[in-house]
Short mmCIF file of C-alpha atoms in Angstrom, two decimals:
data_model
loop_
_atom_site.label_atom_id
_atom_site.label_comp_id
_atom_site.label_asym_id
_atom_site.label_seq_id
_atom_site.Cartn_x
_atom_site.Cartn_y
_atom_site.Cartn_z
CA MET F 1 -79.33 49.36 -36.82
CA TYR F 2 -77.42 48.08 -33.78
CA SER F 3 -79.54 47.74 -30.62
CA VAL F 4 -78.78 49.76 -27.46
CA ILE F 5 -79.87 49.56 -23.80
CA LEU F 6 -79.44 52.64 -21.57
CA VAL F 7 -78.75 52.01 -17.86
CA ASP F 8 -78.74 54.92 -15.40
CA ASP F 9 -80.54 55.58 -12.10
CA GLU F 10 -81.15 59.19 -13.15
CA VAL F 11 -84.18 59.34 -15.44
CA PHE F 12 -83.19 62.78 -16.72
CA THR F 13 -79.85 61.41 -17.86
CA ARG F 14 -81.53 58.58 -19.78
CA LYS F 15 -84.16 60.76 -21.40
CA GLY F 16 -81.59 63.45 -22.10
CA LEU F 17 -79.35 60.96 -23.89
CA MET F 18 -82.28 59.71 -25.99
CA LYS F 19 -83.10 63.23 -27.17
CA LEU F 20 -79.57 64.60 -27.35
CA ILE F 21 -78.12 62.00 -29.72
CA ASP F 22 -79.26 61.30 -33.32
CA TRP F 23 -79.07 57.56 -32.75
CA GLU F 24 -80.16 56.49 -36.26
CA ALA F 25 -77.57 58.74 -37.90
CA CYS F 26 -74.93 56.96 -35.81
CA GLY F 27 -76.30 53.51 -36.78
CA PHE F 28 -78.04 52.63 -33.48
CA GLN F 29 -81.51 52.20 -32.05
CA VAL F 30 -82.40 52.37 -28.34
CA VAL F 31 -84.50 49.28 -27.62
CA ASP F 32 -84.95 49.62 -23.82
CA GLU F 33 -83.73 51.28 -20.63
CA ALA F 34 -83.24 50.42 -16.95
CA ASP F 35 -82.69 52.43 -13.74
CA ASN F 36 -80.63 49.82 -11.88
CA GLY F 37 -78.10 47.12 -12.62
CA GLU F 38 -80.29 44.17 -11.63
CA ASP F 39 -83.10 45.07 -14.07
CA ALA F 40 -80.47 45.80 -16.71
CA LEU F 41 -79.02 42.31 -16.22
CA GLU F 42 -82.38 40.69 -17.03
CA LEU F 43 -82.88 42.98 -20.05
CA ILE F 44 -79.46 42.08 -21.44
CA ARG F 45 -80.09 38.37 -20.99
CA ARG F 46 -83.44 38.65 -22.76
CA LEU F 47 -82.79 41.19 -25.53
CA ARG F 48 -79.09 40.49 -26.20
CA PRO F 49 -78.32 44.06 -27.33
CA ASP F 50 -75.27 45.04 -29.35
CA LEU F 51 -74.40 47.94 -27.01
CA VAL F 52 -75.00 48.71 -23.32
CA ILE F 53 -74.42 52.27 -22.08
CA THR F 54 -74.29 52.23 -18.29
CA ASP F 55 -73.55 54.50 -15.35
CA ILE F 56 -71.19 53.21 -12.64
CA ARG F 57 -72.91 54.38 -9.45
CA MET F 58 -76.34 52.69 -9.27
CA PRO F 59 -78.42 51.03 -6.53
CA VAL F 60 -78.77 47.23 -6.13
CA LEU F 61 -76.09 46.38 -8.73
CA ASP F 62 -73.56 48.96 -9.86
CA GLY F 63 -72.23 49.35 -13.41
CA MET F 64 -68.94 47.55 -12.90
CA GLU F 65 -70.63 44.57 -11.24
CA LEU F 66 -73.18 44.45 -14.08
CA ILE F 67 -70.39 44.31 -16.63
CA ARG F 68 -68.50 41.67 -14.64
CA ARG F 69 -71.58 39.41 -14.39
CA ILE F 70 -72.35 39.65 -18.12
CA VAL F 71 -68.73 39.01 -19.13
CA GLU F 72 -68.41 35.98 -16.84
CA GLU F 73 -71.77 34.48 -17.85
CA ASN F 74 -70.69 34.68 -21.52
CA GLU F 75 -74.27 34.22 -22.75
CA ALA F 76 -74.68 37.68 -24.25
CA SER F 77 -71.69 39.65 -25.50
CA PRO F 78 -72.64 43.32 -25.89
CA VAL F 79 -70.15 46.15 -26.17
CA PHE F 80 -70.10 48.42 -23.07
CA ILE F 81 -69.69 52.18 -22.81
CA ILE F 82 -69.41 53.58 -19.28
CA ILE F 83 -70.69 57.05 -18.41
CA SER F 84 -70.00 58.52 -14.99
CA GLY F 85 -69.81 61.78 -13.13
CA TYR F 86 -66.79 60.48 -11.25
CA ASP F 87 -63.57 61.07 -13.10
CA ASP F 88 -61.80 58.27 -11.30
CA PHE F 89 -58.88 56.46 -12.93
CA LYS F 90 -59.48 53.21 -11.01
CA TYR F 91 -62.80 52.72 -12.79
CA ALA F 92 -61.10 53.15 -16.14
CA GLN F 93 -58.55 50.50 -15.15
CA GLN F 94 -61.32 48.05 -14.19
CA ALA F 95 -63.19 48.88 -17.38
CA VAL F 96 -60.18 48.02 -19.50
CA ARG F 97 -59.89 44.64 -17.74
CA TYR F 98 -63.44 43.78 -18.75
CA GLY F 99 -62.97 44.97 -22.34
CA VAL F 100 -65.16 48.08 -22.05
CA HIS F 101 -65.14 50.01 -25.33
CA ASP F 102 -65.15 53.56 -23.94
CA PHE F 103 -65.30 55.58 -20.70
CA ILE F 104 -67.16 58.90 -20.98
CA VAL F 105 -67.30 61.49 -18.22
CA LYS F 106 -70.41 63.54 -17.44
CA PRO F 107 -71.50 66.11 -18.52
CA ILE F 108 -71.77 64.43 -21.92
CA ASP F 109 -70.60 66.34 -24.98
CA GLU F 110 -73.02 65.63 -27.86
CA HIS F 111 -70.38 65.75 -30.62
CA GLU F 112 -67.84 63.69 -28.70
CA PHE F 113 -70.45 61.03 -27.87
CA SER F 114 -71.80 60.89 -31.44
CA ASP F 115 -68.26 60.53 -32.79
CA ALA F 116 -67.64 57.65 -30.37
CA LEU F 117 -70.85 55.94 -31.55
CA ARG F 118 -69.94 56.29 -35.24
CA LYS F 119 -66.51 54.77 -34.62
CA LEU F 120 -68.14 51.95 -32.69
CA ASN F 121 -70.60 51.41 -35.56
CA ASP F 122 -67.67 50.92 -37.95
CA ARG F 123 -66.01 48.51 -35.55
CA LEU F 124 -69.19 46.47 -35.05
CA GLY F 125 -69.63 46.31 -38.81
CA ARG F 126 -66.15 44.85 -39.24
CA LEU F 127 -66.72 42.40 -36.41
CA ARG F 128 -70.03 41.31 -37.93
CA GLU F 129 -68.42 40.70 -41.33
CA GLU F 130 -65.63 38.70 -39.72
CA ARG F 131 -68.17 36.69 -37.74
CA VAL F 132 -70.20 35.95 -40.86
CA ARG F 133 -67.06 34.83 -42.71
CA HIS F 134 -66.03 32.68 -39.77
CA ASP F 135 -69.49 31.10 -39.50
CA ARG F 136 -69.52 30.37 -43.23
CA LEU F 137 -66.13 28.69 -43.05
CA LEU F 138 -67.15 26.78 -39.94
CA SER F 139 -70.48 25.61 -41.36
CA GLY F 140 -68.85 24.71 -44.67
CA ALA F 141 -66.23 22.61 -42.87
CA MET F 142 -68.97 20.99 -40.78
CA ILE F 143 -71.08 20.00 -43.79
CA GLU F 144 -68.04 18.75 -45.69
CA SER F 145 -66.92 16.56 -42.78
CA LEU F 146 -70.44 15.12 -42.50
CA ILE F 147 -70.65 14.44 -46.24
CA LEU F 148 -67.26 12.72 -46.17
CA GLY F 149 -68.25 10.75 -43.05
CA GLU F 150 -65.36 12.14 -41.00
CA ALA F 151 -67.30 13.79 -38.12
CA ASP F 152 -67.09 12.28 -34.61
CA ASP F 153 -69.98 11.98 -32.14
CA SER F 154 -69.10 15.03 -30.02
CA PHE F 155 -68.83 17.17 -33.16
CA ILE F 156 -72.20 15.93 -34.39
CA ALA F 157 -73.85 16.55 -31.01
CA GLU F 158 -72.56 20.14 -30.98
CA TRP F 159 -73.96 20.87 -34.44
CA GLU F 160 -77.30 19.18 -33.67
CA GLN F 161 -77.60 21.67 -30.81
CA ARG F 162 -76.70 24.57 -33.13
CA LEU F 163 -79.34 23.45 -35.59
CA MET F 164 -81.87 23.28 -32.74
CA LEU F 165 -82.69 19.68 -33.65
CA GLY F 166 -85.12 17.66 -31.54
CA LYS F 167 -84.99 13.88 -31.25
CA ALA F 168 -87.94 13.48 -33.60
CA ASP F 169 -86.59 15.89 -36.23
CA ARG F 170 -85.54 14.64 -39.63
CA LEU F 171 -83.12 16.39 -41.99
CA TYR F 172 -83.05 16.99 -45.72
CA TYR F 173 -80.08 17.90 -47.87
CA LEU F 174 -81.30 20.37 -50.47
CA PHE F 175 -79.39 21.66 -53.49
CA ALA F 176 -80.19 25.09 -54.93
CA GLU F 177 -78.65 25.23 -58.41
CA LEU F 178 -78.24 28.40 -60.46
CA ASN F 179 -78.73 27.76 -64.19
CA ASP F 180 -78.11 29.69 -67.41
CA ASN F 181 -75.39 31.81 -65.77
CA HIS F 182 -72.74 31.49 -68.49
CA ILE F 183 -70.25 33.90 -70.04
CA TRP F 184 -72.27 34.17 -73.26
CA LYS F 185 -75.07 35.91 -71.36
CA PRO F 186 -75.17 39.73 -71.37
CA PRO F 187 -73.11 41.04 -68.39
CA GLY F 188 -76.19 42.38 -66.59
CA GLU F 189 -77.73 38.89 -66.47
CA GLN F 190 -74.75 37.17 -64.86
CA LEU F 191 -74.62 36.45 -61.12
CA SER F 192 -71.52 35.88 -59.00
CA SER F 193 -71.43 32.84 -56.70
CA ALA F 194 -71.34 35.16 -53.70
CA ARG F 195 -74.44 37.03 -54.87
CA PHE F 196 -76.31 33.80 -55.54
CA LYS F 197 -75.50 32.60 -52.03
CA GLU F 198 -76.76 35.89 -50.59
CA LEU F 199 -80.04 35.49 -52.49
CA VAL F 200 -80.46 31.92 -51.20
CA GLN F 201 -79.78 33.03 -47.62
CA GLN F 202 -82.19 35.94 -47.90
CA ALA F 203 -84.98 33.74 -49.28
CA LEU F 204 -84.50 31.20 -46.48
CA GLN F 205 -84.49 33.92 -43.82
CA ASP F 206 -87.68 35.40 -45.25
CA MET F 207 -89.36 31.99 -45.15
CA THR F 208 -88.28 31.10 -41.61
CA ALA F 209 -88.50 34.65 -40.16
CA GLY F 210 -84.85 34.22 -39.15
CA ASP F 211 -85.85 31.89 -36.28
CA GLN F 212 -84.02 28.82 -37.59
CA PRO F 213 -80.24 28.65 -38.05
CA LEU F 214 -79.73 27.30 -41.56
CA TYR F 215 -76.31 26.18 -42.74
CA LEU F 216 -75.18 26.41 -46.34
CA HIS F 217 -72.27 24.89 -48.25
CA GLU F 218 -70.98 25.88 -51.69
CA HIS F 219 -70.67 23.15 -54.34
CA ARG F 220 -69.39 24.98 -57.43
CA ASN F 221 -72.56 26.47 -58.98
CA ARG F 222 -74.82 24.90 -56.36
CA ILE F 223 -75.59 25.74 -52.75
CA GLY F 224 -76.13 22.84 -50.34
CA ILE F 225 -78.64 23.48 -47.53
CA LEU F 226 -79.17 21.55 -44.29
CA LEU F 227 -82.94 21.64 -43.80
CA PRO F 228 -84.58 20.37 -40.55
CA ASP F 229 -88.11 19.14 -41.18
CA HIS F 230 -89.63 21.33 -38.43
CA VAL F 231 -89.07 24.17 -40.94
CA LEU F 232 -91.69 22.42 -43.09
CA VAL F 233 -94.46 22.71 -40.48
CA PRO F 234 -96.06 25.79 -42.18
CA PHE F 235 -96.07 23.69 -45.39
CA LYS F 236 -97.85 20.69 -43.83
CA GLY F 237 -94.52 18.89 -43.69
CA ASP F 238 -94.39 18.74 -47.50
CA ILE F 239 -90.88 19.34 -48.90
CA ARG F 240 -92.31 20.06 -52.37
CA GLN F 241 -94.57 22.82 -51.06
CA PHE F 242 -91.55 24.29 -49.28
CA ALA F 243 -89.51 24.10 -52.51
CA VAL F 244 -92.27 25.80 -54.53
CA ARG F 245 -92.44 28.68 -52.03
CA PHE F 246 -88.64 28.85 -51.91
CA ARG F 247 -88.44 29.38 -55.68
CA GLN F 248 -91.21 31.97 -55.49
CA THR F 249 -89.39 33.81 -52.70
CA MET F 250 -86.11 33.94 -54.58
CA SER F 251 -85.29 37.38 -55.95
CA VAL F 252 -86.18 38.01 -59.59
CA GLU F 253 -82.41 38.18 -60.12
CA ALA F 254 -82.23 34.40 -59.93
CA GLY F 255 -85.65 32.96 -59.19
CA GLY F 256 -86.55 31.67 -62.63
CA ARG F 257 -83.12 30.08 -63.10
CA VAL F 258 -83.03 28.12 -59.83
CA PHE F 259 -83.46 24.34 -59.79
CA LEU F 260 -84.02 22.59 -56.44
CA TYR F 261 -83.11 18.97 -55.67
CA ALA F 262 -84.13 17.40 -52.33
CA GLY F 263 -82.57 14.20 -51.04
CA ALA F 264 -84.24 11.55 -48.92
CA PRO F 265 -84.89 12.62 -45.29
CA VAL F 266 -82.63 11.14 -42.59
CA ASP F 267 -83.29 10.85 -38.86
CA ARG F 268 -79.89 12.05 -37.60
CA LEU F 269 -77.32 14.63 -38.59
CA ALA F 270 -74.75 11.81 -38.67
CA ASN F 271 -76.66 10.29 -41.63
CA ILE F 272 -76.87 13.48 -43.70
CA ARG F 273 -74.42 11.96 -46.20
CA GLN F 274 -77.23 9.65 -47.37
CA SER F 275 -79.52 12.61 -48.01
CA TYR F 276 -76.68 14.35 -49.86
CA ILE F 277 -76.13 11.30 -52.09
CA THR F 278 -79.83 10.98 -52.92
CA ALA F 279 -80.04 14.72 -53.66
CA LYS F 280 -77.30 14.19 -56.25
CA GLU F 281 -79.28 11.27 -57.67
CA ALA F 282 -82.30 13.56 -57.94
CA MET F 283 -80.21 15.79 -60.24
CA LEU F 284 -80.20 12.98 -62.82
CA HIS F 285 -83.91 13.72 -63.40
CA LYS F 286 -83.24 17.41 -64.05
CA TYR F 287 -84.28 17.62 -67.71
CA ILE F 288 -87.38 15.48 -67.20
CA HIS F 289 -88.70 18.03 -64.68
CA ASP F 290 -87.47 21.13 -66.49
CA ASP F 291 -90.95 22.68 -66.29
CA SER F 292 -91.27 22.71 -62.47
CA ARG F 293 -87.48 22.83 -61.83
CA ILE F 294 -88.05 20.93 -58.58
CA VAL F 295 -86.94 17.32 -58.13
CA ILE F 296 -87.75 15.41 -54.92
CA TYR F 297 -85.80 12.15 -54.66
CA ALA F 298 -88.66 10.27 -52.96
CA GLN F 299 -90.92 11.10 -55.93
CA VAL F 300 -88.49 10.10 -58.70
CA GLN F 301 -86.40 7.29 -57.25
CA SER F 302 -88.38 4.58 -59.07
CA GLU F 303 -88.51 6.42 -62.40
CA PRO F 304 -86.25 4.84 -65.09
CA LEU F 305 -83.65 6.91 -66.93
CA ASN F 306 -82.35 6.69 -70.49
CA TYR F 307 -78.55 6.65 -70.87
CA ILE F 308 -78.48 5.83 -74.62
CA GLY F 309 -77.74 8.60 -77.11
CA MET F 310 -79.29 9.39 -80.48
CA ASP F 311 -79.95 6.60 -83.00
CA PRO F 312 -77.18 6.72 -85.70
CA ALA F 313 -79.71 6.50 -88.55
CA GLU F 314 -81.70 9.39 -87.07
CA LEU F 315 -78.50 11.39 -86.65
CA GLY F 316 -77.59 10.70 -90.30
CA ARG F 317 -80.97 12.01 -91.50
CA PHE F 318 -80.55 15.12 -89.34
CA ILE F 319 -77.11 15.91 -90.81
CA GLU F 320 -78.49 15.25 -94.31
CA GLN F 321 -81.33 17.74 -93.74
CA ILE F 322 -78.81 20.36 -92.65
CA GLU F 323 -76.62 19.73 -95.73
CA GLU F 324 -79.68 19.88 -98.01
CA GLN F 325 -80.80 23.20 -96.44
CA GLN F 326 -84.19 21.80 -95.44
CA SER F 327 -84.79 24.59 -92.91
CA GLU F 328 -88.28 23.58 -91.79
CA LYS F 329 -87.35 19.92 -91.33
CA VAL F 330 -84.21 20.91 -89.41
CA LYS F 331 -86.27 23.07 -87.03
CA LEU F 332 -88.80 20.26 -86.49
CA ALA F 333 -85.95 17.80 -85.87
CA VAL F 334 -84.46 20.06 -83.16
CA ASP F 335 -87.90 20.42 -81.53
CA ALA F 336 -88.40 16.64 -81.62
CA LEU F 337 -84.95 15.99 -80.17
CA PHE F 338 -85.54 18.22 -77.13
CA GLN F 339 -89.02 16.78 -76.70
CA ASP F 340 -87.40 13.33 -76.57
CA PHE F 341 -85.05 14.46 -73.82
CA ARG F 342 -88.07 14.86 -71.54
CA VAL F 343 -90.47 12.22 -72.84
CA LYS F 344 -87.85 9.48 -73.18
CA ARG F 345 -86.36 10.44 -69.79
CA TYR F 346 -82.80 11.26 -70.83
CA ALA F 347 -80.25 11.50 -68.03
CA PRO F 348 -78.01 14.60 -68.22
CA GLU F 349 -75.07 12.51 -69.47
CA ALA F 350 -77.23 11.10 -72.29
CA VAL F 351 -78.26 14.64 -73.23
CA LYS F 352 -74.61 15.70 -73.32
CA MET F 353 -73.67 12.66 -75.40
CA THR F 354 -76.49 13.31 -77.90
CA ILE F 355 -75.58 16.97 -78.33
CA HIS F 356 -71.95 15.94 -78.75
CA GLN F 357 -72.92 13.40 -81.45
CA CYS F 358 -74.82 16.07 -83.37
CA VAL F 359 -72.04 18.64 -83.05
CA LEU F 360 -69.46 16.08 -84.16
CA GLY F 361 -71.56 15.09 -87.19
CA ILE F 362 -72.07 18.71 -88.26
CA THR F 363 -68.38 19.47 -87.71
CA LYS F 364 -67.40 16.55 -89.96
CA ALA F 365 -69.73 17.83 -92.68
CA ILE F 366 -68.14 21.29 -92.45
CA ARG F 367 -64.59 19.88 -92.59
CA SER F 368 -65.46 17.66 -95.56
CA MET F 369 -66.26 20.89 -97.44
CA GLU F 370 -62.92 22.37 -96.40
CA GLY F 371 -64.58 24.66 -93.85
CA ASP F 372 -63.36 25.58 -90.36
CA GLU F 373 -65.94 25.15 -87.60
CA ARG F 374 -63.89 27.44 -85.33
CA SER F 375 -65.10 30.38 -87.41
CA LEU F 376 -68.64 29.85 -86.07
CA ALA F 377 -69.61 32.23 -83.25
CA SER F 378 -71.91 29.55 -81.80
CA MET F 379 -69.13 26.93 -81.62
CA ALA F 380 -67.65 28.01 -78.27
CA PRO F 381 -70.97 27.90 -76.36
CA ILE F 382 -72.06 24.54 -77.77
CA VAL F 383 -68.78 22.81 -76.84
CA GLY F 384 -68.20 24.76 -73.61
CA TRP F 385 -71.55 24.19 -71.84
CA HIS F 386 -70.77 20.68 -70.51
CA ASP F 387 -69.39 21.93 -67.19
CA LEU F 388 -72.19 24.48 -66.77
CA SER F 389 -75.74 24.17 -65.44
CA LEU F 390 -78.24 24.94 -68.18
CA SER F 391 -81.99 24.62 -68.33
CA LEU F 392 -83.39 22.65 -71.26
CA GLY F 393 -84.70 25.85 -72.87
CA GLU F 394 -81.31 27.57 -72.65
CA LEU F 395 -79.54 24.51 -74.04
CA LYS F 396 -82.03 24.30 -76.89
CA GLY F 397 -81.37 27.96 -77.71
CA LEU F 398 -77.61 27.39 -77.87
CA PHE F 399 -78.01 24.21 -79.93
CA ALA F 400 -80.56 25.69 -82.35
CA GLY F 401 -78.28 28.71 -82.83
CA PHE F 402 -75.35 26.41 -83.63
CA VAL F 403 -77.42 24.32 -86.08
CA GLU F 404 -78.76 27.40 -87.89
CA GLU F 405 -75.33 29.04 -88.18
CA SER F 406 -73.80 25.74 -89.35
CA LYS F 407 -76.53 25.29 -91.98
CA ASP F 408 -75.89 28.79 -93.35
CA TYR F 409 -72.13 28.20 -93.27
CA ILE F 410 -72.50 24.94 -95.21
CA ALA F 411 -74.55 26.82 -97.84
CA GLU F 412 -71.75 29.39 -98.15
CA LEU F 413 -69.12 26.64 -98.37
CA ARG F 414 -71.11 25.01 -101.18
CA LYS F 415 -71.14 28.28 -103.11
CA VAL F 416 -67.40 28.59 -102.63
CA GLN F 417 -66.90 24.99 -103.68
CA VAL F 418 -69.06 25.43 -106.76
CA LYS F 419 -67.19 28.58 -107.66
CA GLY F 420 -63.90 26.82 -107.05
CA GLY F 421 -65.10 23.82 -109.07
CA ILE F 422 -66.12 25.89 -112.09
CA GLN F 423 -62.81 27.72 -111.86
CA LYS F 424 -61.07 24.36 -112.11
CA VAL F 425 -63.18 23.58 -115.18
CA ARG F 426 -62.15 26.88 -116.77
CA SER F 427 -58.48 26.24 -116.00
CA TYR F 428 -58.79 22.79 -117.54
CA ILE F 429 -60.29 24.28 -120.73
CA GLU F 430 -57.56 26.91 -120.94
CA ALA F 431 -54.88 24.22 -120.57
CA ASN F 432 -56.44 21.73 -123.02
CA TYR F 433 -58.19 23.90 -125.62
CA ALA F 434 -55.99 22.47 -128.41
CA GLY F 435 -57.22 18.93 -127.74
CA ASN F 436 -60.42 17.21 -128.71
CA ILE F 437 -62.53 18.44 -125.78
CA SER F 438 -66.29 18.94 -125.42
CA LEU F 439 -68.76 19.81 -122.70
CA LYS F 440 -69.59 16.13 -122.34
CA SER F 441 -65.94 15.02 -122.01
CA ILE F 442 -65.18 17.76 -119.43
CA ALA F 443 -68.31 16.88 -117.43
CA ALA F 444 -67.19 13.25 -117.36
CA HIS F 445 -63.70 14.31 -116.28
CA PHE F 446 -65.07 16.29 -113.28
CA PHE F 447 -67.93 13.86 -112.49
CA ILE F 448 -70.57 16.53 -113.15
CA ASN F 449 -73.82 16.28 -115.04
CA PRO F 450 -73.14 17.91 -118.48
CA VAL F 451 -76.47 19.81 -118.52
CA TYR F 452 -75.80 21.18 -115.00
CA LEU F 453 -72.22 22.06 -116.00
CA GLY F 454 -73.42 23.95 -119.06
CA GLN F 455 -75.94 25.93 -116.99
CA LEU F 456 -73.39 26.65 -114.26
CA PHE F 457 -70.80 27.78 -116.82
CA LYS F 458 -73.26 30.19 -118.44
CA LYS F 459 -74.36 31.50 -115.02
CA THR F 460 -70.79 32.03 -113.81
CA TYR F 461 -69.11 33.49 -116.92
CA GLY F 462 -72.05 34.83 -118.90
CA VAL F 463 -71.26 32.80 -122.06
CA TYR F 464 -71.98 29.30 -123.23
CA PHE F 465 -69.24 26.69 -123.10
CA ASN F 466 -68.84 26.39 -126.90
CA ASP F 467 -68.56 30.17 -127.32
CA PHE F 468 -65.98 30.34 -124.53
CA LEU F 469 -63.89 27.53 -126.11
CA LEU F 470 -64.10 29.16 -129.56
CA GLN F 471 -62.97 32.52 -128.18
CA ILE F 472 -59.93 30.92 -126.49
CA ARG F 473 -58.95 29.12 -129.71
CA VAL F 474 -59.35 32.26 -131.85
CA ASN F 475 -57.34 34.32 -129.35
CA GLU F 476 -54.52 31.74 -129.44
CA ALA F 477 -54.68 31.70 -133.27
CA LYS F 478 -54.28 35.48 -133.36
CA LYS F 479 -51.27 35.20 -131.07
CA LEU F 480 -49.64 32.66 -133.45
CA LEU F 481 -50.36 34.88 -136.46
CA ARG F 482 -48.75 37.84 -134.69
CA GLN F 483 -45.71 36.02 -133.43
CA SER F 484 -45.03 33.72 -136.44
CA PRO F 485 -45.55 35.61 -139.76
CA ASP F 486 -44.49 32.61 -141.87
CA ILE F 487 -46.79 30.05 -140.25
CA ARG F 488 -49.35 28.46 -142.57
CA ILE F 489 -53.09 28.80 -141.89
CA TYR F 490 -53.69 25.02 -141.67
CA GLU F 491 -50.84 24.79 -139.11
CA VAL F 492 -52.50 27.46 -136.98
CA ALA F 493 -55.79 25.55 -137.18
CA GLU F 494 -54.15 22.33 -135.95
CA LYS F 495 -52.30 24.05 -133.11
CA VAL F 496 -55.45 25.65 -131.64
CA GLY F 497 -57.66 22.54 -131.87
CA PHE F 498 -59.43 22.70 -135.24
CA SER F 499 -59.41 19.51 -137.32
CA SER F 500 -60.36 21.42 -140.49
CA ALA F 501 -58.60 24.54 -141.82
CA ASP F 502 -61.79 25.65 -143.62
CA TYR F 503 -63.85 25.36 -140.43
CA PHE F 504 -61.14 27.33 -138.57
CA VAL F 505 -61.27 30.13 -141.21
CA ASN F 506 -65.08 30.29 -140.96
CA GLN F 507 -65.07 30.48 -137.15
CA PHE F 508 -62.22 33.04 -137.11
CA GLU F 509 -64.10 35.24 -139.56
CA LYS F 510 -67.27 34.87 -137.47
CA ILE F 511 -65.48 36.25 -134.39
CA GLU F 512 -63.07 38.79 -135.92
CA HIS F 513 -65.07 39.76 -139.04
CA MET F 514 -62.03 39.04 -141.22
CA LYS F 515 -60.15 35.98 -142.40
CA PRO F 516 -56.93 34.86 -140.67
CA SER F 517 -54.88 35.87 -143.72
CA GLU F 518 -56.47 39.33 -143.70
CA TYR F 519 -55.61 39.68 -140.00
CA ARG F 520 -51.96 38.81 -140.73
CA ASN F 521 -51.74 41.10 -143.79
CA LYS F 522 -53.18 43.93 -141.73
CA LEU F 523 -50.34 43.51 -139.22
CA LEU F 524 -47.74 43.45 -142.02
#
């Protein structure tokens, strides 16, 4: 609701206006009234209303003089609507000079007046949006110039006044970072940058009751906040207590996903760059404090960080467990890895490097089995998260999903390879059946254990190797007998791989229940 002050020396006019108009329906609320221009002047200075509706002819200070004084003082900037029983063009001319919004002649028409208020409501809404956009651009430019060290003394003094900073006040630079807001989330769980900024602003306003101007600056998926330490008074001056309440105040839309990083306090706005730099250094401790999601530079500055990735031998064992389908050991290894990130104080870059090492090792294993890692649904998230802000739990979920899918894919690739390998064995038998081949010689040729090969052959084709080889040789013998009527039986035996004609005849009869000669005579 926009605030309104009514100014008229006739009490019946004021009360009549209050009852005649549905102010709330038009977007306004009458906050006070005055019966002369001088009292109205004090009210305007104190209440700073959005709209002043005033008569022209009043004692002490008339309406036009009231408007002139307010416009020239330039402290408050309400919109003015003049009402008067004098339909005098000269007043309208003066009103235009002072930027008066409307000039309404008594007696007031309810519908005409309400229509004028609704139009004004729309106009004020547009002006407010433009002002908010302008302030955001202005504050963003201010913070950026301070961070870059490009602000001059007069500029700094102006913004210290805007921030209502006292000489004893210190300043913090605070980052509010939205995590787990990636494209692989369901659409309803994603937040736009604009919405996140709104939520941050709302939480800060709720905590300060709107009494403190707070300036924000967008840093990709983070919001930078200039925080004077007098805001911390209700929290005993403790920045951590403030941060805890800030996270609690955040809307459920984002609250659980917000990380806060506070830089070192500085004594002047001109030095805010130092607080900004230390707030960025606080981010390096992000995964160590994943449980509280609050990092205060002063509390972590002496804590060491680990920038070394995973031990190669440990990585090798991990890849081996995945290839061997040791599901329980793989799960325990993932749990241990993410526990190490916190306990061994991994910096974010070391976490990224370790995840990259694991992904690269798994990818190599997949390619060595002639697989294509791009077919994995979990591949895009696990290689695309580096430029995103993720909590440790969210990252673990993405990584564990990738590992599990990769393990299953490797198992499928092994089945395909085995099937392809046994097919190669079969093709080799079909091409070399006439030679002196055996299960042992074929196993040696393909570097496979002969017992395993025999079992695999039986499982794949439903017959033992020797029976399969015999069937091929008999089938080829039958073909020779059909196509070459004059061929001798011993010649057939030699051509299909039998060293003895008698043994060939016995095996042929075993399969076909007749001798080779009987088979040929039957055809003739």
